[in-house]
Short mmCIF file of C-alpha atoms in Angstrom, two decimals:
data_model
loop_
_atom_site.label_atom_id
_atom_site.label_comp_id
_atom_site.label_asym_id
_atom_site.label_seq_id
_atom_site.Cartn_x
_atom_site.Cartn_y
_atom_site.Cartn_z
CA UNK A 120 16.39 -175.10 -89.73
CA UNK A 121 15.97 -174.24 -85.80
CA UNK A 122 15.79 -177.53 -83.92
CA UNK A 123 12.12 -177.11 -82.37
CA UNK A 124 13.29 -179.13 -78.88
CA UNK A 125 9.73 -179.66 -77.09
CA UNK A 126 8.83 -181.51 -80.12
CA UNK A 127 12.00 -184.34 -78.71
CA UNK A 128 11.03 -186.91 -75.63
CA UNK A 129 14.72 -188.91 -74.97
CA UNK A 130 14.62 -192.23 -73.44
CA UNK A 131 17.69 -193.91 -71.77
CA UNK A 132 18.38 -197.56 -71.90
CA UNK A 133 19.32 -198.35 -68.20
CA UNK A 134 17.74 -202.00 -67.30
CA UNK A 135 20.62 -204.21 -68.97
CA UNK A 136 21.46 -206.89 -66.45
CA UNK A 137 25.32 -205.82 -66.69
CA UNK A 138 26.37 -209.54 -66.40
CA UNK A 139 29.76 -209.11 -66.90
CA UNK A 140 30.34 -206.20 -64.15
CA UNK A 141 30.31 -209.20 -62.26
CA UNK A 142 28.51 -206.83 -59.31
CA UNK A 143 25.83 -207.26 -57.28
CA UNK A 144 25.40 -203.11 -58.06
CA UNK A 145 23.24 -202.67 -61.09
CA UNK A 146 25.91 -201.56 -63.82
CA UNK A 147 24.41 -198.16 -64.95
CA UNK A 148 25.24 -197.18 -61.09
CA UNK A 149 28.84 -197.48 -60.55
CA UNK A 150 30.43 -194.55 -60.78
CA UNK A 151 32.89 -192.38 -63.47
CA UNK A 152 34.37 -189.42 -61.81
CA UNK A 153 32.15 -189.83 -58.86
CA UNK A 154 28.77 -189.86 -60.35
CA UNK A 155 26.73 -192.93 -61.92
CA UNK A 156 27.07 -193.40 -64.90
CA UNK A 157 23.20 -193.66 -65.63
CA UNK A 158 23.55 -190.04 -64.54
CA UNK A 159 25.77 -189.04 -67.42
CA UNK A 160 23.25 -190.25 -70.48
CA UNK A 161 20.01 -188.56 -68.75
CA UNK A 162 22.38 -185.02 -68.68
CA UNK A 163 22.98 -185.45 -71.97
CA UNK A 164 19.37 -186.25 -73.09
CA UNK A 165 18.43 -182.94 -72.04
CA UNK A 166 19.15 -181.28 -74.96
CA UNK A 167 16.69 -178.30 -73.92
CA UNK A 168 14.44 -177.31 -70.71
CA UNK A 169 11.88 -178.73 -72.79
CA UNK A 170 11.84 -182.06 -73.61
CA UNK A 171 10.55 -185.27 -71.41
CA UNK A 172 13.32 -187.64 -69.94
CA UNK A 173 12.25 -191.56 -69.69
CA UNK A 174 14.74 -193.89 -68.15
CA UNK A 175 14.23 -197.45 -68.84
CA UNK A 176 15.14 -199.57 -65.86
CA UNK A 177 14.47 -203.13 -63.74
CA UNK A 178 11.75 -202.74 -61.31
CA UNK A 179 14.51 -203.96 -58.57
CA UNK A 180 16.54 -201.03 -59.93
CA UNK A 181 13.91 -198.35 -59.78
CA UNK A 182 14.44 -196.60 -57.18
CA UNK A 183 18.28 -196.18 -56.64
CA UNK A 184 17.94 -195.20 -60.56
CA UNK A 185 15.27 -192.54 -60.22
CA UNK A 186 17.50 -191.12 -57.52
CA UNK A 187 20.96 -191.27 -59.47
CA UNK A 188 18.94 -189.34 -62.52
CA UNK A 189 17.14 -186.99 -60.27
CA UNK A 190 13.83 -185.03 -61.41
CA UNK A 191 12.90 -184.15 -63.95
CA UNK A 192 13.06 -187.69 -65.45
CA UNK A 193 9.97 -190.69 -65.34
CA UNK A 194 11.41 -194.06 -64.57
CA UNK A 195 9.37 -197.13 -66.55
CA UNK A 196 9.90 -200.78 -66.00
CA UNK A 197 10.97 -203.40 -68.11
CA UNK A 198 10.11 -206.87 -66.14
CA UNK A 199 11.98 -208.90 -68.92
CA UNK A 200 14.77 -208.23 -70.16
CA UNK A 201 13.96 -209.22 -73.99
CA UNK A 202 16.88 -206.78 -75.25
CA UNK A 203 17.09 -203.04 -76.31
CA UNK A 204 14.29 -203.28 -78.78
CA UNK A 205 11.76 -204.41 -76.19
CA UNK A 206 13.00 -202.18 -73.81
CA UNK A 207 12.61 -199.05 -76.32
CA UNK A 208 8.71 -200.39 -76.92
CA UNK A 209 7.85 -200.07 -73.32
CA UNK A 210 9.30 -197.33 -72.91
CA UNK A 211 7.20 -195.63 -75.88
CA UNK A 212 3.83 -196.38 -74.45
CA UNK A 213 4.51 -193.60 -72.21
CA UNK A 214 5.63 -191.40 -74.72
CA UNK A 215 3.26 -188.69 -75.65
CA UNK A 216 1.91 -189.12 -78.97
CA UNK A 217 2.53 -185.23 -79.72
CA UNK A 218 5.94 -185.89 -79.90
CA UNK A 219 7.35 -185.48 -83.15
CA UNK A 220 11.10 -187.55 -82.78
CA UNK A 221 12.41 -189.84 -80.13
CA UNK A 222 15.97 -189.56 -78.92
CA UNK A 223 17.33 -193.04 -77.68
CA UNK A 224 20.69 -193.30 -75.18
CA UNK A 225 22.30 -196.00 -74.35
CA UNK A 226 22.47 -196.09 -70.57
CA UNK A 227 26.06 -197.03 -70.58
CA UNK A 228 27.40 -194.23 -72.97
CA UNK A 229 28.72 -192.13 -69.88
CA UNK A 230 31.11 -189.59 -71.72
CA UNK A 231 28.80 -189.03 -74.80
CA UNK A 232 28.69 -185.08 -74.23
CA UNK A 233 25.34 -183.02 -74.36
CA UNK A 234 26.71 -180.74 -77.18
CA UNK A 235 26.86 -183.64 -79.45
CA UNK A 236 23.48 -185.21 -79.00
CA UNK A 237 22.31 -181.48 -79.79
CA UNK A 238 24.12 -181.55 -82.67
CA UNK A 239 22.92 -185.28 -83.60
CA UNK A 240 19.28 -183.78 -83.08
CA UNK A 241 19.64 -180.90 -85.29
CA UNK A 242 21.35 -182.86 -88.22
CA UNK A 243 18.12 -185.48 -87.62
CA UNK A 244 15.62 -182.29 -88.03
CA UNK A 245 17.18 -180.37 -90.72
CA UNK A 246 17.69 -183.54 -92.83
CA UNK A 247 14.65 -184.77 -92.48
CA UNK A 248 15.50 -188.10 -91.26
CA UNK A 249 13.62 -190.94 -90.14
CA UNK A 250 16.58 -192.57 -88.48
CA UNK A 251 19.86 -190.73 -87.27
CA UNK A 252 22.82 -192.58 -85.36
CA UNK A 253 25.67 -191.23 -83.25
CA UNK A 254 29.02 -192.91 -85.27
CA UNK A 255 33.12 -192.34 -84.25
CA UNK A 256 35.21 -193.98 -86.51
CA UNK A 257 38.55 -195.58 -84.50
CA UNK A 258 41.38 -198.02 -84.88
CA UNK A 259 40.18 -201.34 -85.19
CA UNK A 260 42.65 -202.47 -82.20
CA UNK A 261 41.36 -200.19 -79.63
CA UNK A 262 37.76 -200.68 -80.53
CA UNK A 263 35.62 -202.64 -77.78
CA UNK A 264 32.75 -205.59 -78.73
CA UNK A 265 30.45 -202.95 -80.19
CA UNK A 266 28.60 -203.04 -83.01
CA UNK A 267 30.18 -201.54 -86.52
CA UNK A 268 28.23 -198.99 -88.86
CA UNK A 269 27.69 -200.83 -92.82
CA UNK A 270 27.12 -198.14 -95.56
CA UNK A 271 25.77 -198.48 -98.82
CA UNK A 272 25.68 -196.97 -101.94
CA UNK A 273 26.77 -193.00 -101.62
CA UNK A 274 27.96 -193.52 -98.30
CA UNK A 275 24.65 -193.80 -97.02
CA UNK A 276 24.43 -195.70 -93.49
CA UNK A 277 22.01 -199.40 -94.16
CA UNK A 278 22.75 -201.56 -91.38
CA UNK A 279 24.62 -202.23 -87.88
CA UNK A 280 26.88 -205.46 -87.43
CA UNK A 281 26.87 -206.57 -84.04
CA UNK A 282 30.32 -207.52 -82.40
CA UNK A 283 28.50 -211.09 -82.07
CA UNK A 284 27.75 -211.50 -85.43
CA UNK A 285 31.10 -210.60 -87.13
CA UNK A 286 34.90 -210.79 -85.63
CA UNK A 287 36.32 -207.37 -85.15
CA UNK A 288 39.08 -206.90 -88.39
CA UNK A 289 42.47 -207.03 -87.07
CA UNK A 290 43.60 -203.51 -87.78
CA UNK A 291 42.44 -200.36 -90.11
CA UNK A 292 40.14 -197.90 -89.03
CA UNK A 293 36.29 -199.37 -87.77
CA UNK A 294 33.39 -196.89 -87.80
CA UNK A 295 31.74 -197.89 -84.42
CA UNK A 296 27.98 -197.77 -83.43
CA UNK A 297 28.31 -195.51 -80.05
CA UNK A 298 24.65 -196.43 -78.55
CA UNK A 299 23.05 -193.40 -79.92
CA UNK A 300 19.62 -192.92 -82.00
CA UNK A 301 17.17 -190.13 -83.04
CA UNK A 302 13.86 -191.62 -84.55
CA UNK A 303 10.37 -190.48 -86.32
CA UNK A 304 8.20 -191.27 -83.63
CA UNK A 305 5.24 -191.91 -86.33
CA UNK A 306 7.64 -194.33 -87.56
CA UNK A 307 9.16 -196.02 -84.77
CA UNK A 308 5.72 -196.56 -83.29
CA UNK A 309 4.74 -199.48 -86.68
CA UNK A 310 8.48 -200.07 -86.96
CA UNK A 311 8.76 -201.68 -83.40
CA UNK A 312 5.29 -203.39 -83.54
CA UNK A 313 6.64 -205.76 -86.65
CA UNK A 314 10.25 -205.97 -84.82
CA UNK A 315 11.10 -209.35 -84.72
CA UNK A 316 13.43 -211.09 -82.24
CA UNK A 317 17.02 -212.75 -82.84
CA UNK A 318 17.78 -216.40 -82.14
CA UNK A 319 18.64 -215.12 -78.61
CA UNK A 320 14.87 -214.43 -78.48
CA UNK A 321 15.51 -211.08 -77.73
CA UNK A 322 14.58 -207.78 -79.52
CA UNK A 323 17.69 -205.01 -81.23
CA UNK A 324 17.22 -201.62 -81.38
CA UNK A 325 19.40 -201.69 -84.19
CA UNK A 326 17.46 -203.86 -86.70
CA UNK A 327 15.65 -200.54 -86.97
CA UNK A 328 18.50 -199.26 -88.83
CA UNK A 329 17.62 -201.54 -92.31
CA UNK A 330 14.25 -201.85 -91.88
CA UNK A 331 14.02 -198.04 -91.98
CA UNK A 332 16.33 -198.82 -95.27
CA UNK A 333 14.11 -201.02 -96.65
CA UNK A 334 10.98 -198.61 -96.16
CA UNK A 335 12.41 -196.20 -98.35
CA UNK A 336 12.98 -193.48 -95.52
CA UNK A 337 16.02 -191.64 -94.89
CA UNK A 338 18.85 -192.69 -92.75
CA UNK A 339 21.94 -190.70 -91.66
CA UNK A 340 24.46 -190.79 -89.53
CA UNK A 341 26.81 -187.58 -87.17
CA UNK A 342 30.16 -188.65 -86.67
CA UNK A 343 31.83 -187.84 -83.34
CA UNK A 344 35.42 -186.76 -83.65
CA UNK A 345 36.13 -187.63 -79.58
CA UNK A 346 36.70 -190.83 -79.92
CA UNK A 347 36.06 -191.25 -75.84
CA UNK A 348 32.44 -190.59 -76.32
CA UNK A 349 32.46 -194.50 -78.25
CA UNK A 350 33.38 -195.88 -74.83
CA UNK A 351 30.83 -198.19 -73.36
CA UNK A 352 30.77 -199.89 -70.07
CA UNK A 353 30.65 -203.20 -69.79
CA UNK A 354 32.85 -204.80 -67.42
CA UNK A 355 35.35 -203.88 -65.25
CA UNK A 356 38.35 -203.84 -67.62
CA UNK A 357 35.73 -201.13 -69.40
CA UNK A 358 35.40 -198.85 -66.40
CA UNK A 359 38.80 -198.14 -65.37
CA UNK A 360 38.98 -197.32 -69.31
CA UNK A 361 36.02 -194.59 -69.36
CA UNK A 362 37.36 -193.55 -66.07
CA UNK A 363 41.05 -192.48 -67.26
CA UNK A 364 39.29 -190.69 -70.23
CA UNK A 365 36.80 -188.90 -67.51
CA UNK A 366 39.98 -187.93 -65.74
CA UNK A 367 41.57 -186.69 -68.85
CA UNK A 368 38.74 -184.70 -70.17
CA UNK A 369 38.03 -183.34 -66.26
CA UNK A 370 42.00 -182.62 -65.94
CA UNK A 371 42.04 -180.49 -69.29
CA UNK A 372 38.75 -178.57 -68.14
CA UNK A 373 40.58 -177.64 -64.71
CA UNK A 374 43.75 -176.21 -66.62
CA UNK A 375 41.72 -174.39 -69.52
CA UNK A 376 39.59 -172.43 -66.31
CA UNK A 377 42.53 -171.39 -65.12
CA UNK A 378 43.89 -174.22 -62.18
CA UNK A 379 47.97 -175.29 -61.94
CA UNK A 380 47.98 -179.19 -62.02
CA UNK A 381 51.69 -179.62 -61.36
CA UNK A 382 51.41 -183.54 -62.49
CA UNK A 383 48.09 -183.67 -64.14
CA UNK A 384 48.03 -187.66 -64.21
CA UNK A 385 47.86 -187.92 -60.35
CA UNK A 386 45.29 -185.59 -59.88
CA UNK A 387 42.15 -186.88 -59.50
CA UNK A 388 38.61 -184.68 -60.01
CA UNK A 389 35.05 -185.52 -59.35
CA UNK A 390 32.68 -184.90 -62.22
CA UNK A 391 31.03 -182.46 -59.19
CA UNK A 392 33.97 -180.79 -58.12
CA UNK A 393 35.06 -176.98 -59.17
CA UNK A 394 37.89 -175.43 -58.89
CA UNK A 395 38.77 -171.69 -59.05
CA UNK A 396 41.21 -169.54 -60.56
CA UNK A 397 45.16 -169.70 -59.45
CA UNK A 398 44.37 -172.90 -57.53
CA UNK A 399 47.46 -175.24 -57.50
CA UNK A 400 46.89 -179.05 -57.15
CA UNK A 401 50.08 -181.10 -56.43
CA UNK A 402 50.69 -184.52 -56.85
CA UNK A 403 48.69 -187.33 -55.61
CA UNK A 404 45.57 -185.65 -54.55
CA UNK A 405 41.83 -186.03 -54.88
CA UNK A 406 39.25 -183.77 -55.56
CA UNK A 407 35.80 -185.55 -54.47
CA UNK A 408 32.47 -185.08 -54.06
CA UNK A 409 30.86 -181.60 -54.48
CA UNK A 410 33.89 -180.01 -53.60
CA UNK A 411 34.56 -175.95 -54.37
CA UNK A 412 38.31 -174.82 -54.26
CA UNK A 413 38.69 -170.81 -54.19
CA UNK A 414 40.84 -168.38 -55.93
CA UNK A 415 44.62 -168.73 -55.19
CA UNK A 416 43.93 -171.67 -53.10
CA UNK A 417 47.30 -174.73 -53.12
CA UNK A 418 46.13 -178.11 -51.84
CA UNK A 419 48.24 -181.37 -51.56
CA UNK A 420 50.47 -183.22 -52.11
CA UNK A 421 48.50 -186.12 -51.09
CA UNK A 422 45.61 -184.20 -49.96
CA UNK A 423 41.79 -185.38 -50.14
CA UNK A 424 39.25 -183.40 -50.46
CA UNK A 425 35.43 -185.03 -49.95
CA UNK A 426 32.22 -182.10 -50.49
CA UNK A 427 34.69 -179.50 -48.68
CA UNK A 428 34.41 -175.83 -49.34
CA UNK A 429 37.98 -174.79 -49.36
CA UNK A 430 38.36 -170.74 -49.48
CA UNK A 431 40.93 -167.99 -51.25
CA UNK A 432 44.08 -168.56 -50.73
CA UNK A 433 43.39 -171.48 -48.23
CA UNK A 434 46.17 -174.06 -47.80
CA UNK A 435 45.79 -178.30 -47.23
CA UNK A 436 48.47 -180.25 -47.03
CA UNK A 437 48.87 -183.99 -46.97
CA UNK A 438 45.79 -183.88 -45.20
CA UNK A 439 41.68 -185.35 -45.49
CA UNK A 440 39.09 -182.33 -45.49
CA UNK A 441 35.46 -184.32 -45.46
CA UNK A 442 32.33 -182.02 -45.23
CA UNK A 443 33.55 -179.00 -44.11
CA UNK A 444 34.79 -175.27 -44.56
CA UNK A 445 37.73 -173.38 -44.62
CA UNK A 446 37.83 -169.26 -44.56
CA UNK A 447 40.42 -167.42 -46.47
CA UNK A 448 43.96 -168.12 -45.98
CA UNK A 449 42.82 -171.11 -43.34
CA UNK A 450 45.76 -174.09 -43.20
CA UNK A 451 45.31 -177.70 -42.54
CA UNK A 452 48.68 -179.21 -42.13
CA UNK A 453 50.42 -182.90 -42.83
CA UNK A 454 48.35 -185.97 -41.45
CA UNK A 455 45.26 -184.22 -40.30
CA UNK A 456 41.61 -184.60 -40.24
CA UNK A 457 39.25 -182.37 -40.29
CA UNK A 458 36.03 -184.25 -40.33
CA UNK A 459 32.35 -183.28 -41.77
CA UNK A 460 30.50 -180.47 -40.07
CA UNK A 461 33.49 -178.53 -39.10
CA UNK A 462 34.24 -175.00 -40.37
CA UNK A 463 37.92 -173.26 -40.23
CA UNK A 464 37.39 -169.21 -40.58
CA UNK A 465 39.78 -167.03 -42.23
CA UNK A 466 43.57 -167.23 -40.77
CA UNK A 467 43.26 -170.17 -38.72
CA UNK A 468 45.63 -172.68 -38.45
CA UNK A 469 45.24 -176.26 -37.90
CA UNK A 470 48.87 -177.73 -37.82
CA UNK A 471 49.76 -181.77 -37.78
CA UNK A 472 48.61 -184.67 -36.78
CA UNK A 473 45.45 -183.13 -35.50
CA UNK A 474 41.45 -184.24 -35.85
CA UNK A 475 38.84 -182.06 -36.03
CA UNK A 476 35.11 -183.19 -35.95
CA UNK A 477 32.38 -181.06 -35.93
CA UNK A 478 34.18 -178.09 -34.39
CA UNK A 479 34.57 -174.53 -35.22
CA UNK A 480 37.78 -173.20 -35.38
CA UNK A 481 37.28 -169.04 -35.55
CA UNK A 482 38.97 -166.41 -37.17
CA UNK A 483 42.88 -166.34 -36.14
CA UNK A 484 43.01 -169.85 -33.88
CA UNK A 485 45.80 -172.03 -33.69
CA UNK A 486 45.45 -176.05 -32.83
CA UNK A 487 49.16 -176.66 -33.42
CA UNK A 488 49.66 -180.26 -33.48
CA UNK A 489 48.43 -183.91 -31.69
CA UNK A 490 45.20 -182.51 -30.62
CA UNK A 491 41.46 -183.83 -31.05
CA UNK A 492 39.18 -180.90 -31.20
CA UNK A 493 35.12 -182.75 -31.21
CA UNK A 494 32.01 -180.72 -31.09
CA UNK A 495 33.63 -177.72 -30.19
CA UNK A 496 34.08 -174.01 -30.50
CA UNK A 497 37.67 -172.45 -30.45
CA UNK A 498 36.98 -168.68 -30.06
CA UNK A 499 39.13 -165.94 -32.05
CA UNK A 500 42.57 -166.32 -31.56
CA UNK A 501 42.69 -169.04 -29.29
CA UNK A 502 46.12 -171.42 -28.89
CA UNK A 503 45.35 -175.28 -28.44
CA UNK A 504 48.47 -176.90 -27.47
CA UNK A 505 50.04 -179.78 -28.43
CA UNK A 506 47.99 -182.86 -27.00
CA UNK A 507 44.88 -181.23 -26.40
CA UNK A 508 41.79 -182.98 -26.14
CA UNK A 509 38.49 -182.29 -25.79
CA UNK A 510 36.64 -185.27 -24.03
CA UNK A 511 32.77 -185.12 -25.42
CA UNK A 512 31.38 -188.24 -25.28
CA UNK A 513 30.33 -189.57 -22.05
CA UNK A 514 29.52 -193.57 -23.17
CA UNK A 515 26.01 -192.65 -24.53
CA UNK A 516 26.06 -188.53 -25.58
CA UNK A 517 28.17 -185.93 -27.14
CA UNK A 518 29.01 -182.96 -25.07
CA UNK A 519 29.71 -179.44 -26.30
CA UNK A 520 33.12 -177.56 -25.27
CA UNK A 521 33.79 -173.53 -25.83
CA UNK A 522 36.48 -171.97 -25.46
CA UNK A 523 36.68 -168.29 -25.31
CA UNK A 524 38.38 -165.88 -27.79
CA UNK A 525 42.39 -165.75 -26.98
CA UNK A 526 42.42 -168.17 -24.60
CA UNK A 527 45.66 -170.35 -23.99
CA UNK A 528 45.21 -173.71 -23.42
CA UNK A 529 48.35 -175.48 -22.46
CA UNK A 530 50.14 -178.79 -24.06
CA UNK A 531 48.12 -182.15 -22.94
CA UNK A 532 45.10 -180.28 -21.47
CA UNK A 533 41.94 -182.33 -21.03
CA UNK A 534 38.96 -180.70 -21.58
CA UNK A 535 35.49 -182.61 -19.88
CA UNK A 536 32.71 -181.68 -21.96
CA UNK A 537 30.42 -179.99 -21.27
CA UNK A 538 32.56 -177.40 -20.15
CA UNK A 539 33.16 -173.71 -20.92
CA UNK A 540 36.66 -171.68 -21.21
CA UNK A 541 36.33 -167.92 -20.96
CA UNK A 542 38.34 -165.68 -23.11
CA UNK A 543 41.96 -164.69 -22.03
CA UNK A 544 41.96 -167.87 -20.03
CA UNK A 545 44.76 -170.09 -19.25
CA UNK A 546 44.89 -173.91 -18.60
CA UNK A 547 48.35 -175.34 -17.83
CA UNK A 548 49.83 -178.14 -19.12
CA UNK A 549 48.50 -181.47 -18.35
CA UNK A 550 45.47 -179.82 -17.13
CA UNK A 551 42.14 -181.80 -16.62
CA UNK A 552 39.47 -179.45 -16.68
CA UNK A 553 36.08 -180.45 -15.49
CA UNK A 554 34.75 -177.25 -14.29
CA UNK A 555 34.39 -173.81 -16.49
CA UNK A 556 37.00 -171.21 -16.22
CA UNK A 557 35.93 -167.71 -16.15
CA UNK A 558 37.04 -164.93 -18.67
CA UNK A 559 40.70 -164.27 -17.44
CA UNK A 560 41.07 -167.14 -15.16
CA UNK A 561 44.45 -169.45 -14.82
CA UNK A 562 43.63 -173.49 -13.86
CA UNK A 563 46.21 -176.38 -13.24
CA UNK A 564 46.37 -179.35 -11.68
CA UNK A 565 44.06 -182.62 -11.63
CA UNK A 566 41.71 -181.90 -11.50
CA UNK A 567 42.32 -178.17 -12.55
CA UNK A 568 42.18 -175.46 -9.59
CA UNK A 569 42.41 -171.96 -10.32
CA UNK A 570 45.97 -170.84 -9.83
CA UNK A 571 47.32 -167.84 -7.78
CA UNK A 572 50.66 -166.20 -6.87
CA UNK A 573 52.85 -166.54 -3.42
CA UNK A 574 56.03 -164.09 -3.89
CA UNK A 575 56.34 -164.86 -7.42
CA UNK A 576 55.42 -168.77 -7.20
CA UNK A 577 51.72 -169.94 -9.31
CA UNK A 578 50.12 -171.96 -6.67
CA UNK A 579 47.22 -174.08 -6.98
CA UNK A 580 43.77 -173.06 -4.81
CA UNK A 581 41.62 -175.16 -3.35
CA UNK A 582 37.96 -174.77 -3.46
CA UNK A 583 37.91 -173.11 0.10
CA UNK A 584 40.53 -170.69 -0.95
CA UNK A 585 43.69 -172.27 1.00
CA UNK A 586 46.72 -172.24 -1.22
CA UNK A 587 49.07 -175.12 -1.51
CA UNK A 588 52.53 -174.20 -1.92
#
């Protein structure tokens, strides 16, 4: 039977209080591999293009949650938090009432992959099934306080234990409730109006499970074989857990496209990032953000990436790329910066110890080592000494400095934005240049004079045109 997906509308759980997160951040927003973790059970309710999206949430929560799941999905309150059966009824008075089944995610599920809700929803369709729940059965030692599937005669799913209600057995294999449901909507719509509340005075979701027994109707169960798609988040101790399985799964993906983790377990990959073919990743460095690594291109060790757009065959060392772009074959070396807005074209070279901000570095340029290079533009081929630094803030504005293609500018030059270096020019070391230089021209001095020649010997010019010797 073909799953008919418009007929679905999912709703995600996402306005638990997260107590135990101890965290003034709502819990469903810290992050797993760089992205909420709200974010990850609204991906994987879209099982098609065509079913509606509700996320459950506290009105204080609303609107940093509506952004974290993006569009697409309707945001509805739930002023009390009377537990996951409440929240489920208000979020199904904005249901429409042609929808046909009602898919249910716990907002705290983060690694519960799209493929197997799909797979839940189809099972839920083809059998017929008035109530179908996501189970992964795992050793009783690693298990977490979730609730535990019961089964009846045949096999047949009748109940969920909650971790509160019965001690965890000390070892054997448990099969866990993971925090996901498919539903009749017909069904669900009487089944929550008669749901009655636990001594805690709040409402479960899962008391569905043998009332839908006890109607008669037909309850089944898909069992996940990754056991990391059972991990909930809960506190602390819970998130470092999902977030070495995120790493895991994230690290395998990377090697089965085609990148060279030469130690795998000190890499560390954003959820966002993507890496190319023939990329090698050495040891201790981070992949963040929205980050794109080309073909061929070697990073680390101890590198960090953040949203940078790193190019073929590009090369970062132990170095921080934030928000910017390097060209093919570009190289940042050890201990550098280069900071957001900056781009790197193809062949340059950025060496040590050096911080670029905002700057374009073109095709072919050099900025060796020691340098700050701020809102600038280092034309073609250009050499920045060692020491270099353009000065473009004045106390209250930034100030733009260009320097012209081939230029030379010499070790411990000072460069007084806004100022302008032709191409082919020359500033000698410890140069402080407040004035352009034309195309060609040759400064030194403090400030820098144009320099000329007196039987062999550079002199510096004044204004008027007398040389000093």
């Amino acid at each position: 039977m073909q799953t008919e997906m418009g007929a679905w509308t999912a709703i995600v759980l996402a306005a638990g209080r997260g107590t135990r997160m101890r965290s003034s951040r709502p819990k469903v927003l810290h992050t797993v591999a760089g992205v909420p973790i709200v974010s990850y059970a609204a991906d994987a309710a879209r099982i098609s293009d065509l079913n509606e999206v509700i996320v459950v949430v506290r009105p204080d929560d609303r609107e940093e949650v509506s952004l974290a799941v993006g569009g697409g999905a309707e945001c509805v309150e739930q002023p009390d938090a009377l537990g996951t059966g409440h929240a489920l009824t208000t979020a199904l008075m904005a249901v429409s009432q042609e929808s046909q089944h009602v898919l249910v995610i716990n907002g705290d599920v983060p690694l519960v992959r799209r493929e197997t809700v799909q797979a839940l929803a189809a099972l839920h369709e083809r059998r017929r099934a008035t109530v179908t729940l996501l189970c992964c059965v795992m050793d009783a030692v690693s298990v977490q306080q979730v609730g535990r599937l019961q089964r009846g005669a045949r096999g047949k799913p009748i109940g969920v234990v909650e971790a509160e209600d019965a001690p965890m057995p000390p070892k054997g294999e448990v099969e866990v409730n993971v925090g996901v449901y498919a539903f009749e909507a017909r069904w669900l719509r009487r089944a929550l109006a008669d749901l009655k509340p636990r001594h805690s005075g709040e409402f479960y979701l899962t008391d569905l499970v043998p009332r839908a027994v006890a109607d008669g109707r037909r309850v089944e169960a898909y069992a996940s074989q990754d056991k990391d798609e059972a991990l909930s988040v809960n506190t602390r101790h819970d998130l470092a857990r999902v977030e070495a399985a995120a790493q895991r799964r994230l690290r395998d993906e990377a090697m089965t496209a085609g990148a060279t983790l030469v130690d795998p377990a000190t890499v560390y990959l954003d959820a966002s990032a993507q890496l190319g073919e023939d990329v090698t990743v050495h040891p201790n460095t981070s992949i963040r953000g929205m980050s794109r690594v080309g073909r061929g291109a070697s990073l680390g060790p101890n590198a960090l990436l953040r949203d940078a757009d790193v190019g073929p065959e590009a090369h970062v060392g132990p170095a921080v790329v934030e928000g910017s772009v390097l060209g093919p074959r570009a190289s940042v070396g050890p201990f550098s910066h280069i900071r957001p807005g900056s781009v790197l074209e193809e062949d340059s070279y950025v060496g040590s110890h050096v911080e670029i901000k905002a700057s374009r570095i073109c095709a072919g340029a050099h900025v060796g080592h020691f340098s700050y290079i701020g809102d600038a533009v280092v034309g073609a081929g250009a050499n920045i000494g060692a020491g270099t630094v353009t000065c473009n803030f004045d106390g209250k504005f930034k100030h733009e400095t260009v320097i012209g293609e081939g230029a030379f500018i010499g070790s411990d030059s000072l460069l007084i934005a806004p100022v302008k270096v032709g191409a082919g020019a020359l500033t000698a070391a410890g140069a402080v240049v407040n004035r352009d230089v034309p195309p060609g021209g040759r400064v030194a001095g403090v400030p820098a004079r144009p320099l000329g020649l007196r039987n062999g010997r550079a002199l510096v010019q004044k204004e008027e045109g007398v040389s000093l010797g």
